[in-house]
Short mmCIF file of C-alpha atoms and ligand atoms in Angstrom, two decimals:
data_model
loop_
_atom_site.label_atom_id
_atom_site.label_comp_id
_atom_site.label_asym_id
_atom_site.label_seq_id
_atom_site.Cartn_x
_atom_site.Cartn_y
_atom_site.Cartn_z
CA MET A 1 -34.22 16.74 -5.76
CA LYS A 2 -32.32 17.56 -2.73
CA ILE A 3 -29.33 16.03 -1.23
CA ILE A 4 -28.09 15.99 2.19
CA ILE A 5 -24.79 14.30 3.45
CA HIS A 6 -25.42 13.77 7.29
CA ARG A 7 -22.25 12.43 7.57
CA GLY A 8 -19.18 11.40 5.57
CA THR A 9 -18.32 14.77 3.66
CA HIS A 10 -14.98 14.63 5.91
CA GLN A 11 -14.55 11.42 7.19
CA ILE A 12 -14.25 7.62 5.81
CA GLY A 13 -16.60 5.68 8.03
CA GLY A 14 -20.16 6.03 8.88
CA CYS A 15 -21.46 8.04 5.76
CA VAL A 16 -25.15 8.78 5.56
CA THR A 17 -26.72 10.38 2.77
CA GLU A 18 -30.40 11.41 2.08
CA TYR A 19 -32.12 12.30 -1.37
CA GLU A 20 -35.21 14.20 -0.80
CA TYR A 21 -37.86 14.57 -3.42
CA ASP A 22 -41.53 15.49 -3.08
CA GLY A 23 -41.59 14.55 0.54
CA TRP A 24 -40.21 11.34 0.27
CA HIS A 25 -36.78 10.30 1.61
CA LEU A 26 -34.46 8.01 0.29
CA PHE A 27 -31.44 7.06 2.51
CA VAL A 28 -28.12 5.46 1.68
CA ASP A 29 -26.15 3.46 4.41
CA TYR A 30 -25.96 3.82 8.23
CA GLY A 31 -22.97 2.27 9.41
CA GLU A 32 -20.48 2.97 12.31
CA GLU A 33 -17.65 5.44 12.26
CA LEU A 34 -14.02 4.01 12.07
CA PRO A 35 -11.79 4.08 15.13
CA GLY A 36 -9.98 7.34 15.80
CA GLY A 37 -10.62 10.65 14.76
CA LEU A 38 -13.40 13.01 15.98
CA LYS A 39 -16.53 10.92 16.18
CA LYS A 40 -19.91 12.22 15.83
CA GLY A 41 -21.51 9.36 17.99
CA ASP A 42 -25.15 8.26 17.23
CA LEU A 43 -26.35 10.31 14.52
CA GLN A 44 -30.02 11.32 14.87
CA VAL A 45 -31.86 12.34 11.59
CA GLU A 46 -35.63 13.22 11.17
CA GLY A 47 -37.25 10.70 8.90
CA LEU A 48 -34.59 8.32 9.62
CA THR A 49 -34.07 7.55 13.23
CA TYR A 50 -37.19 9.46 14.52
CA GLY A 51 -40.25 11.42 13.33
CA ASP A 52 -42.64 10.56 10.50
CA ILE A 53 -40.61 7.52 8.68
CA SER A 54 -43.88 6.82 6.61
CA LYS A 55 -42.03 8.11 3.33
CA SER A 56 -38.47 6.82 4.22
CA ALA A 57 -36.36 4.06 3.16
CA LEU A 58 -32.71 3.15 3.63
CA LEU A 59 -30.56 1.42 0.84
CA ILE A 60 -27.46 -0.36 1.88
CA THR A 61 -24.29 -0.62 -0.42
CA HIS A 62 -22.48 -3.41 1.21
CA TYR A 63 -22.00 -5.48 4.41
CA HIS A 64 -18.77 -3.37 5.58
CA GLY A 65 -19.47 -2.30 9.03
CA ASP A 66 -19.06 1.60 8.05
CA HIS A 67 -22.08 1.10 5.79
CA ILE A 68 -24.48 -1.39 7.65
CA GLY A 69 -23.36 -1.43 11.22
CA ASN A 70 -25.96 0.65 12.75
CA ILE A 71 -29.03 -0.50 11.13
CA THR A 72 -30.07 -2.11 14.42
CA LYS A 73 -30.90 1.21 15.93
CA LEU A 74 -33.18 2.25 13.56
CA PRO A 75 -37.12 1.89 14.04
CA LYS A 76 -38.08 -1.63 13.01
CA GLU A 77 -41.01 -0.04 10.54
CA LEU A 78 -38.31 1.54 8.46
CA PRO A 79 -37.87 -0.31 5.06
CA ILE A 80 -34.16 -1.45 4.39
CA TYR A 81 -33.04 -2.78 1.02
CA MET A 82 -29.87 -4.76 0.28
CA GLY A 83 -28.46 -7.14 -2.08
CA GLU A 84 -29.53 -10.75 -1.47
CA LEU A 85 -25.92 -12.64 -1.51
CA GLY A 86 -24.58 -9.48 0.68
CA ARG A 87 -27.48 -9.95 3.19
CA LYS A 88 -26.43 -13.94 3.20
CA ILE A 89 -23.08 -13.18 3.99
CA GLN A 90 -23.66 -10.64 6.45
CA MET A 91 -25.91 -13.21 8.40
CA ILE A 92 -23.22 -15.92 8.22
CA MET A 93 -20.65 -13.27 9.53
CA SER A 94 -23.41 -12.32 12.46
CA ASP A 95 -24.16 -15.67 13.18
CA HIS A 96 -20.64 -16.76 13.83
CA LEU A 97 -20.06 -13.59 15.88
CA LYS A 98 -23.15 -13.22 17.97
CA LYS A 99 -21.51 -15.13 21.09
CA VAL A 100 -18.87 -12.54 21.54
CA ARG A 101 -20.69 -9.55 20.29
CA PRO A 102 -24.36 -9.41 21.38
CA GLU A 103 -25.23 -6.56 18.73
CA HIS A 104 -24.67 -9.33 16.09
CA LYS A 105 -27.83 -11.16 17.65
CA GLU A 106 -30.07 -7.92 16.91
CA MET A 107 -28.32 -7.79 13.44
CA LEU A 108 -29.58 -11.22 12.50
CA GLU A 109 -32.81 -10.51 13.68
CA ARG A 110 -33.07 -7.29 11.89
CA LEU A 111 -31.98 -8.64 8.67
CA GLU A 112 -34.76 -11.59 8.68
CA HIS A 113 -37.03 -8.60 7.90
CA ILE A 114 -35.38 -6.36 5.26
CA HIS A 115 -36.07 -6.16 1.51
CA THR A 116 -33.47 -7.64 -0.96
CA PHE A 117 -32.78 -7.01 -4.67
CA LYS A 118 -30.80 -8.62 -7.17
CA GLU A 119 -27.87 -7.26 -9.28
CA ARG A 120 -28.92 -4.73 -11.67
CA GLU A 121 -32.59 -5.12 -10.63
CA GLU A 122 -34.69 -1.69 -10.87
CA PHE A 123 -37.54 -0.75 -8.43
CA PRO A 124 -39.44 2.11 -7.28
CA PHE A 125 -39.69 3.93 -4.01
CA GLY A 126 -42.36 6.65 -3.85
CA PRO A 127 -41.10 9.04 -6.83
CA PHE A 128 -37.79 7.49 -6.89
CA LEU A 129 -36.54 4.76 -9.51
CA ILE A 130 -33.59 2.91 -8.14
CA LYS A 131 -31.30 0.70 -9.91
CA SER A 132 -28.85 -1.59 -8.15
CA VAL A 133 -25.29 -1.62 -10.16
CA PRO A 134 -22.78 -4.33 -8.97
CA VAL A 135 -19.19 -3.00 -8.15
CA ASP A 136 -15.94 -4.48 -7.60
CA HIS A 137 -15.08 -4.14 -3.99
CA SER A 138 -13.56 -5.97 -1.26
CA ALA A 139 -16.78 -6.57 -0.02
CA PHE A 140 -18.81 -9.27 -2.21
CA ASP A 141 -21.92 -8.18 -3.82
CA ALA A 142 -21.23 -4.72 -3.23
CA CYS A 143 -23.19 -2.14 -5.32
CA ALA A 144 -23.79 1.36 -6.36
CA PHE A 145 -27.15 2.91 -7.04
CA ARG A 146 -28.37 4.93 -10.11
CA ILE A 147 -31.37 6.94 -8.42
CA GLU A 148 -33.80 8.95 -10.31
CA ALA A 149 -36.52 11.42 -9.42
CA GLY A 150 -38.15 14.73 -10.70
CA GLY A 151 -35.93 14.14 -14.00
CA VAL A 152 -32.54 14.41 -12.13
CA SER A 153 -30.36 11.38 -12.37
CA ILE A 154 -27.56 10.67 -9.60
CA TYR A 155 -25.26 7.81 -9.32
CA HIS A 156 -23.97 7.04 -5.71
CA THR A 157 -20.88 5.05 -6.10
CA GLY A 158 -20.66 3.25 -2.90
CA ASP A 159 -17.20 1.85 -2.17
CA PHE A 160 -15.50 0.61 -5.49
CA ARG A 161 -12.54 0.20 -7.43
CA LEU A 162 -11.18 -0.69 -10.76
CA HIS A 163 -8.02 -2.59 -10.20
CA GLY A 164 -9.89 -5.71 -8.87
CA PHE A 165 -10.94 -8.99 -10.75
CA LYS A 166 -14.25 -7.62 -11.75
CA ARG A 167 -13.15 -4.30 -13.55
CA LYS A 168 -14.30 -5.60 -17.01
CA ASN A 169 -17.58 -6.96 -15.96
CA PHE A 170 -18.19 -3.79 -13.89
CA LEU A 171 -17.36 -1.51 -16.68
CA ASN A 172 -19.80 -3.25 -19.22
CA THR A 173 -22.37 -3.07 -16.73
CA LEU A 174 -22.09 0.59 -16.06
CA GLN A 175 -21.84 1.36 -19.76
CA GLN A 176 -25.22 -0.79 -20.35
CA ASN A 177 -27.12 -0.07 -17.15
CA VAL A 178 -26.16 3.63 -16.11
CA GLY A 179 -24.83 5.76 -19.20
CA ASP A 180 -24.87 9.49 -18.64
CA VAL A 181 -26.09 11.03 -15.06
CA ASP A 182 -26.32 14.50 -13.82
CA TYR A 183 -24.35 13.84 -10.62
CA VAL A 184 -22.05 11.48 -8.87
CA VAL A 185 -21.96 10.85 -5.05
CA CYS A 186 -18.52 9.69 -4.95
CA GLU A 187 -16.34 7.65 -2.63
CA ALA A 188 -12.74 9.34 -2.38
CA THR A 189 -10.99 6.91 0.38
CA ASN A 190 -7.73 7.04 -1.39
CA ILE A 191 -7.24 10.84 -2.17
CA SER A 192 -4.50 10.73 0.48
CA ARG A 193 -3.26 7.19 0.08
CA PRO A 194 -1.41 7.52 -3.23
CA ASN A 195 0.04 3.91 -2.55
CA ALA A 196 -2.66 2.12 -1.56
CA THR A 197 -3.34 0.65 -5.27
CA SER A 198 0.15 0.08 -6.49
CA LYS A 199 -0.98 -3.53 -7.46
CA SER A 200 -3.81 -5.05 -9.27
CA GLU A 201 -5.58 -7.94 -7.59
CA PRO A 202 -4.38 -10.28 -10.64
CA GLU A 203 -1.11 -9.13 -9.99
CA LEU A 204 -1.18 -9.53 -6.54
CA GLN A 205 -2.49 -13.18 -7.14
CA ARG A 206 0.79 -13.70 -9.37
CA ASP A 207 2.79 -12.57 -6.18
CA PHE A 208 1.21 -15.24 -4.05
CA ILE A 209 1.65 -17.97 -6.44
CA LYS A 210 5.35 -17.28 -6.47
CA LEU A 211 5.41 -17.26 -2.92
CA PHE A 212 3.47 -20.26 -2.32
CA LYS A 213 5.74 -22.18 -4.86
CA GLU A 214 8.72 -21.15 -3.18
CA ASN A 215 7.60 -21.70 0.38
CA LYS A 216 6.17 -24.98 1.73
CA GLY A 217 4.34 -23.30 4.44
CA CYS A 218 2.24 -20.03 4.09
CA VAL A 219 0.03 -18.61 6.82
CA VAL A 220 -2.22 -15.68 5.34
CA TYR A 221 -3.76 -13.44 7.80
CA LEU A 222 -6.76 -12.39 5.62
CA SER A 223 -10.51 -10.86 6.40
CA SER A 224 -12.85 -13.67 6.14
CA THR A 225 -15.13 -11.43 4.28
CA ASN A 226 -12.80 -10.30 1.56
CA ILE A 227 -13.97 -13.12 -0.69
CA ASP A 228 -12.42 -12.35 -3.92
CA ARG A 229 -8.98 -12.43 -2.20
CA LEU A 230 -10.07 -15.71 -0.47
CA PHE A 231 -10.85 -17.28 -3.70
CA SER A 232 -7.46 -15.67 -5.55
CA LEU A 233 -5.74 -17.42 -2.70
CA TYR A 234 -7.56 -20.75 -2.99
CA LYS A 235 -6.54 -20.78 -6.90
CA ALA A 236 -3.29 -19.64 -6.07
CA ALA A 237 -2.48 -22.66 -3.70
CA GLN A 238 -3.84 -24.73 -6.08
CA ASN A 239 -1.65 -23.38 -8.80
CA ALA A 240 1.28 -24.18 -6.44
CA GLY A 241 0.38 -27.69 -5.50
CA ARG A 242 -0.27 -26.45 -2.04
CA ARG A 243 -3.05 -27.77 0.45
CA PHE A 244 -5.31 -24.79 1.06
CA CYS A 245 -6.75 -24.54 4.65
CA VAL A 246 -9.71 -22.77 5.70
CA ASP A 247 -11.95 -23.15 8.90
CA GLU A 248 -15.73 -23.93 8.97
CA TYR A 249 -16.61 -20.40 8.97
CA GLN A 250 -14.47 -19.20 6.02
CA LYS A 251 -16.01 -22.33 4.31
CA LYS A 252 -19.56 -21.56 4.70
CA ILE A 253 -18.80 -18.01 3.37
CA MET A 254 -17.20 -19.67 0.25
CA ASP A 255 -19.94 -21.99 -0.22
CA ALA A 256 -22.72 -19.11 -0.07
CA VAL A 257 -20.89 -17.50 -3.17
CA VAL A 258 -20.30 -20.77 -5.05
CA GLU A 259 -23.58 -22.08 -4.45
CA SER A 260 -25.60 -18.32 -5.44
CA ASP A 261 -27.05 -17.36 -8.91
CA SER A 262 -25.00 -14.32 -8.64
CA MET A 263 -23.88 -12.58 -12.11
CA TRP A 264 -20.28 -12.79 -10.88
CA THR A 265 -20.20 -16.49 -10.04
CA HIS A 266 -20.20 -17.83 -13.49
CA SER A 267 -16.62 -16.92 -13.50
CA PRO A 268 -14.24 -19.76 -12.79
CA LEU A 269 -12.76 -18.03 -10.08
CA TYR A 270 -15.51 -18.50 -7.73
CA GLN A 271 -15.90 -22.32 -8.38
CA TYR A 272 -14.37 -25.23 -6.58
CA GLY A 273 -11.99 -27.60 -8.19
CA LYS A 274 -12.33 -31.34 -8.60
CA ASP A 275 -10.68 -31.88 -5.21
CA GLU A 276 -13.45 -31.17 -2.49
CA LEU A 277 -12.47 -28.46 0.10
CA LYS A 278 -12.48 -29.63 3.49
CA PRO A 279 -12.79 -27.17 5.93
CA LEU A 280 -11.00 -27.27 9.48
CA MET A 281 -13.26 -28.66 12.01
CA TYR A 282 -13.76 -27.15 15.39
CA HIS A 283 -13.41 -29.25 18.60
CA LYS A 284 -16.63 -30.32 19.90
CA PHE A 285 -15.42 -30.12 23.67
CA ASP A 286 -12.68 -27.59 23.60
CA LYS A 287 -13.51 -24.16 21.84
CA ASP A 288 -9.92 -23.14 21.73
CA ARG A 289 -8.91 -25.85 19.52
CA PHE A 290 -9.52 -27.74 15.92
CA PHE A 291 -10.18 -31.26 15.68
CA ILE A 292 -6.85 -32.16 13.89
CA LEU A 293 -5.87 -35.79 12.98
CA ASP A 294 -2.08 -36.72 12.67
CA SER A 295 -2.57 -37.56 9.16
CA PHE A 296 -3.38 -34.10 8.38
CA ILE A 297 -0.54 -32.57 9.89
CA ASP A 298 1.57 -35.13 7.85
CA ALA A 299 -0.26 -34.25 4.70
CA LEU A 300 0.66 -30.65 5.16
CA ASP A 301 4.19 -31.94 5.74
CA THR A 302 4.16 -33.39 2.34
CA TYR A 303 2.32 -31.15 0.12
CA GLY A 304 2.93 -27.86 1.52
CA TYR A 305 0.08 -25.56 2.69
CA VAL A 306 -1.50 -22.19 2.51
CA LEU A 307 -3.50 -21.60 5.69
CA ILE A 308 -5.86 -18.64 6.22
CA ALA A 309 -5.84 -17.50 9.68
CA ARG A 310 -7.30 -15.17 11.93
CA SER A 311 -5.69 -13.99 15.30
CA SER A 312 -7.19 -16.57 17.65
CA ASP A 313 -6.26 -19.25 20.33
CA ARG A 314 -7.58 -22.00 17.93
CA PHE A 315 -5.47 -21.05 15.01
CA ASP A 316 -2.47 -20.27 17.41
CA ASP A 317 -2.85 -23.56 18.73
CA LEU A 318 -2.67 -25.18 15.06
CA LEU A 319 0.29 -23.42 14.31
CA GLY A 320 2.17 -24.71 17.22
CA LYS A 321 1.12 -28.30 15.60
CA ILE A 322 2.31 -27.70 12.38
CA ARG A 323 6.04 -28.62 11.89
CA GLY A 324 8.56 -26.84 9.68
CA GLU A 325 9.49 -23.17 8.53
CA LYS A 326 6.22 -20.90 8.15
CA VAL A 327 6.03 -17.69 6.30
CA LYS A 328 3.60 -15.40 7.74
CA VAL A 329 1.82 -12.82 5.32
CA LEU A 330 -0.63 -9.91 6.26
CA SER A 331 -2.97 -9.35 3.34
CA MET A 332 -5.23 -6.66 4.91
CA TRP A 333 -4.66 -3.06 5.61
CA ASN A 334 -1.26 -2.52 7.57
CA GLY A 335 -2.82 0.10 9.74
CA TYR A 336 -4.17 -3.03 12.13
CA VAL A 337 -0.80 -3.68 13.11
CA LYS A 338 0.90 -0.48 13.38
CA GLU A 339 1.66 0.72 17.01
CA GLY A 340 0.23 3.82 17.87
CA SER A 341 -2.57 3.44 15.00
CA ASP A 342 -5.92 3.87 15.97
CA ALA A 343 -7.12 0.97 14.51
CA TYR A 344 -4.04 -1.18 16.12
CA ASN A 345 -5.39 -4.80 16.78
CA GLU A 346 -2.99 -6.02 19.19
CA ASN A 347 -3.89 -9.62 19.22
CA LEU A 348 -3.34 -9.68 15.30
CA ALA A 349 0.12 -7.99 16.07
CA LYS A 350 1.19 -10.49 18.40
CA SER A 351 0.14 -13.75 16.02
CA LEU A 352 2.03 -12.25 13.23
CA ASP A 353 5.94 -13.03 13.44
CA GLU A 354 8.23 -9.58 13.64
CA ASP A 355 9.44 -9.95 9.78
CA PHE A 356 5.86 -10.77 8.35
CA ASP A 357 5.40 -10.12 4.45
CA TYR A 358 2.87 -7.48 3.62
CA MET A 359 0.89 -8.56 0.73
CA HIS A 360 -2.26 -6.13 0.15
CA THR A 361 -4.00 -3.89 -2.26
CA SER A 362 -6.86 -1.48 -1.72
CA GLY A 363 -10.42 -2.20 -1.90
CA HIS A 364 -10.97 1.57 -3.20
CA ILE A 365 -10.38 3.04 -6.53
CA ASP A 366 -7.22 5.54 -6.98
CA MET A 367 -7.46 8.79 -8.51
CA ALA A 368 -6.22 7.97 -11.96
CA ASP A 369 -8.90 5.28 -12.20
CA LEU A 370 -11.58 7.75 -10.60
CA CYS A 371 -10.51 10.17 -13.78
CA PHE A 372 -11.36 7.50 -16.39
CA PHE A 373 -14.56 6.64 -14.46
CA PHE A 374 -15.84 10.04 -14.60
CA ARG A 375 -15.31 10.28 -18.24
CA LEU A 376 -17.73 7.57 -18.58
CA LEU A 377 -20.52 9.07 -16.87
CA HIS A 378 -19.98 12.83 -17.99
CA PRO A 379 -21.43 14.29 -14.73
CA LYS A 380 -22.50 18.02 -14.40
CA GLY A 381 -21.06 17.75 -10.66
CA ILE A 382 -19.47 15.57 -8.35
CA ILE A 383 -19.83 15.20 -4.61
CA PRO A 384 -16.98 13.61 -2.92
CA ILE A 385 -17.91 11.49 0.29
CA HIS A 386 -16.20 8.74 2.51
CA THR A 387 -13.02 11.00 2.72
CA GLU A 388 -10.78 12.95 4.90
CA ASN A 389 -9.80 15.41 2.55
CA PRO A 390 -12.69 16.50 -0.04
CA GLU A 391 -10.70 19.64 -0.53
CA ALA A 392 -7.66 17.69 -1.98
CA PHE A 393 -10.20 15.69 -4.30
CA ALA A 394 -11.73 19.20 -5.48
CA LYS A 395 -7.94 20.28 -6.21
CA GLU A 396 -7.41 17.05 -8.19
CA PHE A 397 -10.48 16.98 -10.53
CA SER A 398 -11.90 20.59 -10.55
CA ASP A 399 -10.39 21.41 -14.02
CA GLU A 400 -12.53 18.97 -15.66
CA TRP A 401 -15.63 19.04 -13.41
CA PRO A 402 -17.41 21.11 -10.88
CA ILE A 403 -16.81 19.47 -7.48
CA ILE A 404 -19.35 20.59 -4.94
CA VAL A 405 -17.45 20.04 -1.46
CA LEU A 406 -20.03 19.99 1.22
CA ASN A 407 -20.08 20.10 4.94
CA ASP A 408 -22.03 17.41 7.14
CA GLY A 409 -25.78 18.58 7.21
CA ASP A 410 -25.81 20.92 4.27
CA SER A 411 -28.42 20.57 1.99
CA ILE A 412 -28.17 21.11 -1.63
CA SER A 413 -30.92 21.30 -4.48
CA LEU A 414 -29.94 19.95 -7.60
CA THR A 415 -31.78 20.32 -11.11
CA SER A 416 -31.01 18.62 -14.40
CA SER A 417 -30.56 21.68 -16.50
CA SER A 418 -27.41 21.92 -17.93
CA LYS A 419 -26.50 24.94 -15.21
CA ALA A 420 -27.23 22.96 -11.93
CA GLU A 421 -29.05 25.45 -9.34
CA ARG A 422 -27.37 25.03 -6.25
CA SER A 423 -28.35 26.24 -3.15
CA ILE A 424 -26.55 25.11 0.00
CA ASN A 425 -28.44 25.64 3.16
CA HIS A 426 -25.97 25.33 6.37
ZN1 ZN B 1 -16.32 -1.02 1.87
ZN1 ZN B 2 -16.70 2.27 3.40
#
């Protein structure tokens, strides 16, 4: 089997990986590059974006824009495979965004016609046998793939971590469904961010419970598709006896998870309590406002509240109507509000107070957990992607495993023999 990393050997966003065997091409992810850094622009790949695609297919690991964002640019005939629930969540997101970002209208149309799979489902494509492996990540229904062809097995990690709520289930699934593999194509986002995972998701939840108990009014700025965090805060608010406020869009995403038959949703974390969660409704005639009754504002006064907010006129208007002190919390990567950062979001920075609290933990695995993870899979070689510094990654792990550092566009042949035959063609 041959692997080509078309993009992502030395950058985090927009990874595109190709597995080739016997004239068949299996690609993984086709997303957008992240803001900042050197951009390669639209990536043209034979057998994916042009040329003969009759023996090609694309797998999507999860709905983050750097993995799925560019699929609308691909030929309509190209078969695309994605997890069933992940597709549903992306459709809710695209439906919500389509008025302000027209590319989401195209995304919706494209998603109507893709193939879906369930967690742990095994399916063939040409000579490839593919198994979807559900992982723990800040996108719900994110998956890794075990890919096998010509006697070679690869584990393509996608984005993942071991410090979320799903750690135990993920490790069980890994042992039962993956076992040893020949090679791991591994995300290495946090190699240069040693402090990104200083807390686990359950530890962060405990901090939130404490904050909600001590403060009557809390406003948390959070990505609406960071569903584990959303449910974690919902449970934390219930624990602290506060009202939990989400808008129609966020509630729709939560409903999609609660109503799904995903293996994860057996956990009480993803179930509503006995009180019905009523979302904030949009005003019929004024798009910049919520439809709010005085009794609702009074109830927030009485019981205290946790409001899941986004930077928008609608939320700013609501915050102006709620009385009393408010603690504002940023619960997503703080690069969005660092002036001078490539990803700086001026509106978000404006919505936050000067002295907001920062309560977040990464959606990506740290190096200590990665070491533990590799020992479970016993690979003969590891190829880092989704990283700005594969050389540092090689330094970290090369004592124990052969690390294969590639450049974008290199192709490498892998065999299952104990001494991997490596021929890199630049
Ligand atoms: Zn991701
Ligand atoms: Zn990513």
